[in-house]
Amino acid sequence: IFTQRIFWGEKGILRRTGIAPLNLENREKELVIRRKMLKAHQIIGYTTLAAMVAQGIIGGQLYNGDYSLYKTHKNMAKVVNAGYFTGAALSLFSPPPLVNKKTKGFSSIKAHRFLSNIHFSAMVVTNMVADSNKKAHKAAAYTAFASYATAVIVFKF
């Protein structure tokens, strides 16, 4: 991933600054960090999915005219965004694997990564149009949820 190259590549920021020189001892430590970051990515991912479900229920009630939930919807959006973008950062900025396996054909990780491009873009759009375009906000939110939930499910199986 390009973010991994920027930070962890041979000429990455962490290598050039001397924070994490590229050697066997540091790579072993980086793999431990990677494992912890990706485990946190999974846990935060499940939590964020649950928060998205709650947000969808609240949003549905708002669209049906229960405007007393507007502040709750806004607050839940903060929770969803914090979880979502924290989880994304954990994945994007984790150290790279020891070996990048090139698998031919379909795999759950390829599907997960493909779907991540969709739900990341949809999350950005959801936030951009939140106050200006209800229809676009709803469509982007549904797209984000559907692709995110599918990414969780496809990786699990």
Tab-separated table of N, CA and C in Angstrom:
chain	number	residue	atom	x	y	z
A	1	ILE	N	0.856	-1.172	0.000
A	1	ILE	CA	0.000	0.000	0.000
A	1	ILE	C	0.897	1.228	0.000
A	2	PHE	N	0.487	2.262	-0.743
A	2	PHE	CA	1.325	3.455	-0.873
A	2	PHE	C	1.648	4.097	0.469
A	3	THR	N	0.718	4.061	1.410
A	3	THR	CA	0.980	4.668	2.722
A	3	THR	C	2.066	3.894	3.469
A	4	GLN	N	2.098	2.597	3.276
A	4	GLN	CA	3.152	1.802	3.909
A	4	GLN	C	4.509	2.139	3.299
A	5	ARG	N	4.557	2.332	1.993
A	5	ARG	CA	5.819	2.705	1.343
A	5	ARG	C	6.310	4.065	1.821
A	6	ILE	N	5.371	5.008	1.992
A	6	ILE	CA	5.750	6.354	2.425
A	6	ILE	C	6.435	6.315	3.785
A	7	PHE	N	5.911	5.511	4.700
A	7	PHE	CA	6.463	5.457	6.053
A	7	PHE	C	7.492	4.353	6.255
A	8	TRP	N	7.198	3.148	5.732
A	8	TRP	CA	7.982	1.970	6.058
A	8	TRP	C	8.864	1.461	4.919
A	9	GLY	N	8.757	2.056	3.737
A	9	GLY	CA	9.559	1.606	2.602
A	9	GLY	C	11.045	1.828	2.825
A	10	GLU	N	11.880	1.258	1.950
A	10	GLU	CA	13.332	1.404	2.086
A	10	GLU	C	13.761	2.866	2.184
A	11	LYS	N	13.061	3.737	1.472
A	11	LYS	CA	13.363	5.171	1.524
A	11	LYS	C	12.247	5.946	2.218
A	12	GLY	N	11.473	5.236	3.027
A	12	GLY	CA	10.354	5.848	3.728
A	12	GLY	C	10.800	6.797	4.831
A	13	ILE	N	9.854	7.564	5.310
A	13	ILE	CA	10.126	8.587	6.329
A	13	ILE	C	10.770	7.989	7.584
A	14	LEU	N	10.255	6.868	8.038
A	14	LEU	CA	10.794	6.259	9.260
A	14	LEU	C	12.198	5.697	9.061
A	15	ARG	N	12.542	5.366	7.831
A	15	ARG	CA	13.893	4.864	7.530
A	15	ARG	C	14.873	6.031	7.415
A	16	ARG	N	14.485	7.062	6.659
A	16	ARG	CA	15.384	8.209	6.437
A	16	ARG	C	15.657	9.011	7.702
A	17	THR	N	14.664	9.077	8.583
A	17	THR	CA	14.855	9.848	9.814
A	17	THR	C	15.605	9.055	10.882
A	18	GLY	N	15.787	7.758	10.662
A	18	GLY	CA	16.481	6.923	11.630
A	18	GLY	C	15.592	6.440	12.764
A	19	ILE	N	14.308	6.756	12.707
A	19	ILE	CA	13.372	6.314	13.756
A	19	ILE	C	13.250	4.791	13.738
A	20	ALA	N	13.189	4.216	12.544
A	20	ALA	CA	13.056	2.760	12.398
A	20	ALA	C	13.951	2.288	11.258
A	21	PRO	N	15.265	2.178	11.531
A	21	PRO	CA	16.165	1.700	10.474
A	21	PRO	C	15.750	0.312	9.990
A	22	LEU	N	16.012	0.048	8.728
A	22	LEU	CA	15.634	-1.229	8.136
A	22	LEU	C	16.701	-2.280	8.454
A	23	ASN	N	16.372	-3.127	9.426
A	23	ASN	CA	17.248	-4.241	9.767
A	23	ASN	C	16.381	-5.364	10.331
A	24	LEU	N	16.988	-6.533	10.518
A	24	LEU	CA	16.232	-7.713	10.945
A	24	LEU	C	15.551	-7.499	12.296
A	25	GLU	N	16.267	-6.940	13.258
A	25	GLU	CA	15.700	-6.729	14.591
A	25	GLU	C	14.488	-5.803	14.537
A	26	ASN	N	14.595	-4.718	13.795
A	26	ASN	CA	13.476	-3.782	13.685
A	26	ASN	C	12.310	-4.373	12.910
A	27	ARG	N	12.596	-5.167	11.877
A	27	ARG	CA	11.501	-5.790	11.119
A	27	ARG	C	10.705	-6.745	12.009
A	28	GLU	N	11.404	-7.473	12.890
A	28	GLU	CA	10.707	-8.357	13.816
A	28	GLU	C	9.788	-7.551	14.736
A	29	LYS	N	10.262	-6.416	15.228
A	29	LYS	CA	9.449	-5.545	16.078
A	29	LYS	C	8.271	-4.972	15.283
A	30	GLU	N	8.532	-4.612	14.029
A	30	GLU	CA	7.480	-4.053	13.171
A	30	GLU	C	6.373	-5.062	12.922
A	31	LEU	N	6.729	-6.333	12.793
A	31	LEU	CA	5.707	-7.360	12.572
A	31	LEU	C	4.820	-7.528	13.797
A	32	VAL	N	5.386	-7.355	14.991
A	32	VAL	CA	4.587	-7.383	16.216
A	32	VAL	C	3.641	-6.186	16.229
A	33	ILE	N	4.170	-5.016	15.865
A	33	ILE	CA	3.342	-3.802	15.785
A	33	ILE	C	2.242	-3.992	14.760
A	34	ARG	N	2.595	-4.556	13.598
A	34	ARG	CA	1.609	-4.796	12.532
A	34	ARG	C	0.474	-5.678	13.037
A	35	ARG	N	0.830	-6.775	13.713
A	35	ARG	CA	-0.180	-7.701	14.221
A	35	ARG	C	-1.131	-6.986	15.182
A	36	LYS	N	-0.580	-6.167	16.072
A	36	LYS	CA	-1.409	-5.434	17.036
A	36	LYS	C	-2.292	-4.401	16.335
A	37	MET	N	-1.726	-3.706	15.354
A	37	MET	CA	-2.504	-2.691	14.634
A	37	MET	C	-3.649	-3.325	13.854
A	38	LEU	N	-3.389	-4.452	13.203
A	38	LEU	CA	-4.436	-5.089	12.409
A	38	LEU	C	-5.480	-5.768	13.298
A	39	LYS	N	-5.082	-6.232	14.464
A	39	LYS	CA	-6.056	-6.776	15.422
A	39	LYS	C	-6.964	-5.646	15.905
A	40	ALA	N	-6.371	-4.491	16.232
A	40	ALA	CA	-7.164	-3.326	16.638
A	40	ALA	C	-8.069	-2.881	15.491
A	41	HIS	N	-7.566	-2.950	14.251
A	41	HIS	CA	-8.348	-2.620	13.051
A	41	HIS	C	-9.607	-3.490	12.997
A	42	GLN	N	-9.464	-4.779	13.280
A	42	GLN	CA	-10.611	-5.695	13.264
A	42	GLN	C	-11.611	-5.352	14.370
A	43	ILE	N	-11.122	-5.166	15.571
A	43	ILE	CA	-12.005	-4.888	16.711
A	43	ILE	C	-12.753	-3.574	16.494
A	44	ILE	N	-12.027	-2.548	16.084
A	44	ILE	CA	-12.660	-1.253	15.813
A	44	ILE	C	-13.627	-1.388	14.636
A	45	GLY	N	-13.285	-2.232	13.669
A	45	GLY	CA	-14.173	-2.455	12.525
A	45	GLY	C	-15.518	-3.019	12.932
A	46	TYR	N	-15.509	-4.030	13.801
A	46	TYR	CA	-16.772	-4.606	14.281
A	46	TYR	C	-17.571	-3.583	15.088
A	47	THR	N	-16.870	-2.843	15.923
A	47	THR	CA	-17.538	-1.821	16.743
A	47	THR	C	-18.144	-0.739	15.857
A	48	THR	N	-17.404	-0.332	14.852
A	48	THR	CA	-17.895	0.693	13.923
A	48	THR	C	-19.098	0.182	13.141
A	49	LEU	N	-19.078	-1.075	12.750
A	49	LEU	CA	-20.228	-1.650	12.043
A	49	LEU	C	-21.477	-1.590	12.920
A	50	ALA	N	-21.337	-1.931	14.194
A	50	ALA	CA	-22.476	-1.852	15.113
A	50	ALA	C	-22.960	-0.409	15.246
A	51	ALA	N	-22.027	0.536	15.332
A	51	ALA	CA	-22.399	1.953	15.422
A	51	ALA	C	-23.091	2.415	14.142
A	52	MET	N	-22.663	1.891	13.000
A	52	MET	CA	-23.313	2.242	11.732
A	52	MET	C	-24.758	1.741	11.699
A	53	VAL	N	-24.985	0.557	12.236
A	53	VAL	CA	-26.352	0.025	12.294
A	53	VAL	C	-27.222	0.947	13.143
A	54	ALA	N	-26.711	1.322	14.308
A	54	ALA	CA	-27.453	2.240	15.187
A	54	ALA	C	-27.694	3.571	14.480
A	55	GLN	N	-26.688	4.066	13.799
A	55	GLN	CA	-26.813	5.338	13.073
A	55	GLN	C	-27.863	5.227	11.969
A	56	GLY	N	-27.920	4.084	11.306
A	56	GLY	CA	-28.934	3.879	10.267
A	56	GLY	C	-30.342	3.888	10.831
A	57	ILE	N	-30.503	3.298	11.996
A	57	ILE	CA	-31.821	3.295	12.643
A	57	ILE	C	-32.222	4.719	13.021
A	58	ILE	N	-31.294	5.435	13.622
A	58	ILE	CA	-31.570	6.829	14.013
A	58	ILE	C	-31.847	7.680	12.772
A	59	GLY	N	-31.017	7.509	11.741
A	59	GLY	CA	-31.207	8.264	10.497
A	59	GLY	C	-32.543	7.973	9.851
A	60	GLY	N	-32.961	6.705	9.886
A	60	GLY	CA	-34.265	6.340	9.331
A	60	GLY	C	-35.407	7.027	10.054
A	61	GLN	N	-35.292	7.118	11.366
A	61	GLN	CA	-36.327	7.803	12.144
A	61	GLN	C	-36.335	9.298	11.831
A	62	LEU	N	-35.165	9.868	11.610
A	62	LEU	CA	-35.093	11.283	11.215
A	62	LEU	C	-35.801	11.505	9.883
A	63	TYR	N	-35.516	10.631	8.909
A	63	TYR	CA	-36.149	10.759	7.591
A	63	TYR	C	-37.665	10.568	7.673
A	64	ASN	N	-38.123	9.852	8.700
A	64	ASN	CA	-39.566	9.659	8.894
A	64	ASN	C	-40.200	10.779	9.707
A	65	GLY	N	-39.426	11.810	10.020
A	65	GLY	CA	-39.990	12.994	10.653
A	65	GLY	C	-39.739	13.170	12.137
A	66	ASP	N	-39.001	12.271	12.774
A	66	ASP	CA	-38.711	12.421	14.209
A	66	ASP	C	-37.458	13.275	14.380
A	67	TYR	N	-37.645	14.588	14.309
A	67	TYR	CA	-36.517	15.520	14.353
A	67	TYR	C	-35.937	15.694	15.752
A	68	SER	N	-36.558	15.090	16.743
A	68	SER	CA	-35.997	15.161	18.097
A	68	SER	C	-34.678	14.382	18.180
A	69	LEU	N	-34.418	13.539	17.192
A	69	LEU	CA	-33.201	12.723	17.179
A	69	LEU	C	-32.045	13.360	16.405
A	70	TYR	N	-32.229	14.600	15.945
A	70	TYR	CA	-31.206	15.245	15.124
A	70	TYR	C	-29.859	15.326	15.854
A	71	LYS	N	-29.886	15.782	17.102
A	71	LYS	CA	-28.642	15.918	17.870
A	71	LYS	C	-28.013	14.541	18.132
A	72	THR	N	-28.845	13.550	18.410
A	72	THR	CA	-28.357	12.179	18.608
A	72	THR	C	-27.696	11.671	17.333
A	73	HIS	N	-28.320	11.962	16.188
A	73	HIS	CA	-27.772	11.561	14.894
A	73	HIS	C	-26.406	12.207	14.668
A	74	LYS	N	-26.287	13.477	14.972
A	74	LYS	CA	-25.017	14.199	14.817
A	74	LYS	C	-23.950	13.610	15.741
A	75	ASN	N	-24.322	13.322	16.980
A	75	ASN	CA	-23.362	12.750	17.928
A	75	ASN	C	-22.941	11.339	17.523
A	76	MET	N	-23.896	10.548	17.062
A	76	MET	CA	-23.564	9.201	16.608
A	76	MET	C	-22.664	9.264	15.369
A	77	ALA	N	-22.869	10.268	14.539
A	77	ALA	CA	-21.998	10.452	13.372
A	77	ALA	C	-20.551	10.654	13.817
A	78	LYS	N	-20.360	11.385	14.891
A	78	LYS	CA	-18.999	11.589	15.421
A	78	LYS	C	-18.390	10.269	15.882
A	79	VAL	N	-19.197	9.439	16.520
A	79	VAL	CA	-18.727	8.133	16.973
A	79	VAL	C	-18.358	7.258	15.773
A	80	VAL	N	-19.250	7.212	14.779
A	80	VAL	CA	-19.000	6.405	13.580
A	80	VAL	C	-17.747	6.899	12.865
A	81	ASN	N	-17.632	8.196	12.691
A	81	ASN	CA	-16.458	8.754	12.006
A	81	ASN	C	-15.168	8.470	12.761
A	82	ALA	N	-15.194	8.638	14.066
A	82	ALA	CA	-13.993	8.374	14.862
A	82	ALA	C	-13.576	6.909	14.725
A	83	GLY	N	-14.532	6.010	14.849
A	83	GLY	CA	-14.233	4.593	14.704
A	83	GLY	C	-13.772	4.248	13.306
A	84	TYR	N	-14.509	4.739	12.315
A	84	TYR	CA	-14.194	4.401	10.929
A	84	TYR	C	-12.799	4.872	10.530
A	85	PHE	N	-12.525	6.145	10.751
A	85	PHE	CA	-11.251	6.687	10.278
A	85	PHE	C	-10.073	6.239	11.142
A	86	THR	N	-10.314	5.891	12.395
A	86	THR	CA	-9.258	5.288	13.216
A	86	THR	C	-8.923	3.897	12.687
A	87	GLY	N	-9.963	3.124	12.403
A	87	GLY	CA	-9.754	1.793	11.834
A	87	GLY	C	-9.040	1.848	10.491
A	88	ALA	N	-9.424	2.800	9.664
A	88	ALA	CA	-8.768	2.953	8.358
A	88	ALA	C	-7.299	3.298	8.536
A	89	ALA	N	-7.001	4.208	9.461
A	89	ALA	CA	-5.613	4.614	9.697
A	89	ALA	C	-4.773	3.438	10.194
A	90	LEU	N	-5.354	2.616	11.050
A	90	LEU	CA	-4.609	1.453	11.546
A	90	LEU	C	-4.208	0.526	10.406
A	91	SER	N	-5.077	0.372	9.436
A	91	SER	CA	-4.767	-0.473	8.289
A	91	SER	C	-3.779	0.202	7.344
A	92	LEU	N	-4.043	1.460	7.041
A	92	LEU	CA	-3.217	2.173	6.055
A	92	LEU	C	-1.789	2.426	6.524
A	93	PHE	N	-1.602	2.616	7.824
A	93	PHE	CA	-0.289	3.007	8.323
A	93	PHE	C	0.442	1.905	9.085
A	94	SER	N	-0.077	0.696	9.048
A	94	SER	CA	0.615	-0.414	9.706
A	94	SER	C	1.866	-0.773	8.896
A	95	PRO	N	2.864	-1.322	9.560
A	95	PRO	CA	4.046	-1.779	8.821
A	95	PRO	C	3.643	-2.844	7.798
A	96	PRO	N	4.383	-2.955	6.723
A	96	PRO	CA	4.039	-3.945	5.693
A	96	PRO	C	4.311	-5.363	6.174
A	97	PRO	N	3.691	-6.340	5.506
A	97	PRO	CA	3.968	-7.731	5.867
A	97	PRO	C	5.405	-8.091	5.494
A	98	LEU	N	5.867	-9.206	6.000
A	98	LEU	CA	7.220	-9.663	5.690
A	98	LEU	C	7.339	-9.981	4.207
A	99	VAL	N	6.317	-10.638	3.683
A	99	VAL	CA	6.282	-10.994	2.261
A	99	VAL	C	4.918	-10.603	1.716
A	100	ASN	N	4.898	-9.908	0.591
A	100	ASN	CA	3.643	-9.588	-0.084
A	100	ASN	C	3.310	-10.729	-1.027
A	101	LYS	N	2.313	-11.519	-0.648
A	101	LYS	CA	1.911	-12.656	-1.486
A	101	LYS	C	1.069	-12.159	-2.647
A	102	LYS	N	1.400	-12.587	-3.832
A	102	LYS	CA	0.618	-12.269	-5.020
A	102	LYS	C	-0.250	-13.479	-5.342
A	103	THR	N	-1.546	-13.355	-5.061
A	103	THR	CA	-2.450	-14.454	-5.350
A	103	THR	C	-3.211	-14.158	-6.635
A	104	LYS	N	-3.376	-15.183	-7.433
A	104	LYS	CA	-4.118	-15.038	-8.673
A	104	LYS	C	-5.595	-15.256	-8.400
A	105	GLY	N	-6.422	-14.553	-9.153
A	105	GLY	CA	-7.860	-14.739	-9.020
A	105	GLY	C	-8.433	-14.048	-7.804
A	106	PHE	N	-9.612	-14.481	-7.443
A	106	PHE	CA	-10.367	-13.878	-6.348
A	106	PHE	C	-9.848	-14.362	-4.999
A	107	SER	N	-9.776	-13.466	-4.053
A	107	SER	CA	-9.469	-13.836	-2.669
A	107	SER	C	-10.240	-12.894	-1.755
A	108	SER	N	-10.415	-13.305	-0.521
A	108	SER	CA	-11.171	-12.475	0.415
A	108	SER	C	-10.446	-11.159	0.679
A	109	ILE	N	-9.119	-11.163	0.723
A	109	ILE	CA	-8.391	-9.916	0.975
A	109	ILE	C	-8.506	-8.967	-0.218
A	110	LYS	N	-8.511	-9.502	-1.438
A	110	LYS	CA	-8.696	-8.637	-2.621
A	110	LYS	C	-10.083	-7.999	-2.604
A	111	ALA	N	-11.078	-8.786	-2.258
A	111	ALA	CA	-12.440	-8.244	-2.173
A	111	ALA	C	-12.524	-7.202	-1.070
A	112	HIS	N	-11.906	-7.484	0.072
A	112	HIS	CA	-11.898	-6.554	1.202
A	112	HIS	C	-11.259	-5.225	0.797
A	113	ARG	N	-10.139	-5.292	0.112
A	113	ARG	CA	-9.450	-4.064	-0.334
A	113	ARG	C	-10.257	-3.316	-1.394
A	114	PHE	N	-10.850	-4.046	-2.328
A	114	PHE	CA	-11.675	-3.407	-3.351
A	114	PHE	C	-12.839	-2.664	-2.698
A	115	LEU	N	-13.517	-3.345	-1.778
A	115	LEU	CA	-14.652	-2.732	-1.092
A	115	LEU	C	-14.221	-1.552	-0.224
A	116	SER	N	-12.997	-1.601	0.289
A	116	SER	CA	-12.517	-0.490	1.126
A	116	SER	C	-12.430	0.800	0.317
A	117	ASN	N	-12.099	0.698	-0.951
A	117	ASN	CA	-12.071	1.890	-1.803
A	117	ASN	C	-13.466	2.500	-1.948
A	118	ILE	N	-14.461	1.643	-2.027
A	118	ILE	CA	-15.839	2.119	-2.153
A	118	ILE	C	-16.315	2.740	-0.840
A	119	HIS	N	-16.152	2.008	0.273
A	119	HIS	CA	-16.695	2.557	1.521
A	119	HIS	C	-15.910	3.757	2.023
A	120	PHE	N	-14.621	3.824	1.740
A	120	PHE	CA	-13.857	5.020	2.139
A	120	PHE	C	-14.376	6.241	1.385
A	121	SER	N	-14.529	6.106	0.078
A	121	SER	CA	-15.048	7.210	-0.732
A	121	SER	C	-16.456	7.604	-0.297
A	122	ALA	N	-17.288	6.603	-0.028
A	122	ALA	CA	-18.661	6.878	0.393
A	122	ALA	C	-18.700	7.567	1.758
A	123	MET	N	-17.803	7.207	2.656
A	123	MET	CA	-17.748	7.868	3.967
A	123	MET	C	-17.360	9.337	3.806
A	124	VAL	N	-16.419	9.610	2.937
A	124	VAL	CA	-16.008	10.997	2.700
A	124	VAL	C	-17.188	11.796	2.140
A	125	VAL	N	-17.865	11.233	1.140
A	125	VAL	CA	-19.012	11.920	0.529
A	125	VAL	C	-20.138	12.094	1.553
A	126	THR	N	-20.402	11.071	2.346
A	126	THR	CA	-21.445	11.158	3.376
A	126	THR	C	-21.214	12.373	4.264
A	127	ASN	N	-19.991	12.573	4.658
A	127	ASN	CA	-19.652	13.710	5.518
A	127	ASN	C	-19.685	15.038	4.772
A	128	MET	N	-19.262	15.029	3.521
A	128	MET	CA	-19.228	16.271	2.749
A	128	MET	C	-20.624	16.838	2.494
A	129	VAL	N	-21.600	15.979	2.276
A	129	VAL	CA	-22.945	16.444	1.921
A	129	VAL	C	-23.942	16.346	3.080
A	130	ALA	N	-23.450	16.063	4.272
A	130	ALA	CA	-24.324	15.835	5.429
A	130	ALA	C	-25.313	16.973	5.663
A	131	ASP	N	-24.880	18.197	5.512
A	131	ASP	CA	-25.747	19.338	5.814
A	131	ASP	C	-26.312	20.021	4.574
A	132	SER	N	-25.879	19.573	3.392
A	132	SER	CA	-26.285	20.304	2.193
A	132	SER	C	-27.210	19.543	1.251
A	133	ASN	N	-27.219	18.216	1.308
A	133	ASN	CA	-27.986	17.447	0.334
A	133	ASN	C	-28.455	16.133	0.974
A	134	LYS	N	-29.682	16.124	1.458
A	134	LYS	CA	-30.204	14.947	2.164
A	134	LYS	C	-30.204	13.689	1.307
A	135	LYS	N	-30.609	13.835	0.033
A	135	LYS	CA	-30.670	12.662	-0.849
A	135	LYS	C	-29.287	12.066	-1.069
A	136	ALA	N	-28.318	12.924	-1.369
A	136	ALA	CA	-26.951	12.449	-1.594
A	136	ALA	C	-26.371	11.866	-0.301
A	137	HIS	N	-26.683	12.502	0.816
A	137	HIS	CA	-26.204	12.016	2.113
A	137	HIS	C	-26.731	10.612	2.386
A	138	LYS	N	-28.005	10.419	2.151
A	138	LYS	CA	-28.627	9.111	2.378
A	138	LYS	C	-28.035	8.055	1.438
A	139	ALA	N	-27.897	8.400	0.168
A	139	ALA	CA	-27.337	7.449	-0.808
A	139	ALA	C	-25.891	7.091	-0.455
A	140	ALA	N	-25.105	8.087	-0.097
A	140	ALA	CA	-23.706	7.836	0.257
A	140	ALA	C	-23.614	7.007	1.541
A	141	ALA	N	-24.476	7.303	2.508
A	141	ALA	CA	-24.469	6.555	3.769
A	141	ALA	C	-24.842	5.093	3.529
A	142	TYR	N	-25.853	4.844	2.707
A	142	TYR	CA	-26.232	3.464	2.393
A	142	TYR	C	-25.107	2.743	1.644
A	143	THR	N	-24.464	3.447	0.726
A	143	THR	CA	-23.344	2.861	-0.015
A	143	THR	C	-22.201	2.525	0.937
A	144	ALA	N	-21.893	3.458	1.845
A	144	ALA	CA	-20.825	3.228	2.820
A	144	ALA	C	-21.147	2.010	3.685
A	145	PHE	N	-22.374	1.970	4.188
A	145	PHE	CA	-22.753	0.851	5.059
A	145	PHE	C	-22.722	-0.479	4.307
A	146	ALA	N	-23.338	-0.519	3.136
A	146	ALA	CA	-23.421	-1.783	2.387
A	146	ALA	C	-22.036	-2.303	2.015
A	147	SER	N	-21.175	-1.430	1.527
A	147	SER	CA	-19.833	-1.880	1.129
A	147	SER	C	-18.973	-2.207	2.350
A	148	TYR	N	-19.167	-1.475	3.446
A	148	TYR	CA	-18.417	-1.740	4.682
A	148	TYR	C	-18.835	-3.081	5.282
A	149	ALA	N	-20.137	-3.304	5.393
A	149	ALA	CA	-20.638	-4.561	5.944
A	149	ALA	C	-20.194	-5.739	5.069
A	150	THR	N	-20.228	-5.563	3.767
A	150	THR	CA	-19.795	-6.625	2.856
A	150	THR	C	-18.304	-6.875	3.021
A	151	ALA	N	-17.506	-5.820	3.209
A	151	ALA	CA	-16.067	-5.973	3.411
A	151	ALA	C	-15.775	-6.756	4.691
A	152	VAL	N	-16.553	-6.514	5.729
A	152	VAL	CA	-16.381	-7.259	6.984
A	152	VAL	C	-16.757	-8.726	6.763
A	153	ILE	N	-17.874	-8.943	6.118
A	153	ILE	CA	-18.370	-10.308	5.908
A	153	ILE	C	-17.443	-11.108	4.986
A	154	VAL	N	-17.005	-10.499	3.885
A	154	VAL	CA	-16.184	-11.225	2.911
A	154	VAL	C	-14.825	-11.592	3.514
A	155	PHE	N	-14.319	-10.762	4.395
A	155	PHE	CA	-13.020	-11.070	5.007
A	155	PHE	C	-13.146	-12.169	6.052
A	156	LYS	N	-14.298	-12.243	6.665
A	156	LYS	CA	-14.536	-13.253	7.700
A	156	LYS	C	-14.637	-14.649	7.095
A	157	PHE	N	-15.065	-14.740	5.845
A	157	PHE	CA	-15.272	-16.048	5.210
A	157	PHE	C	-14.318	-16.260	4.119
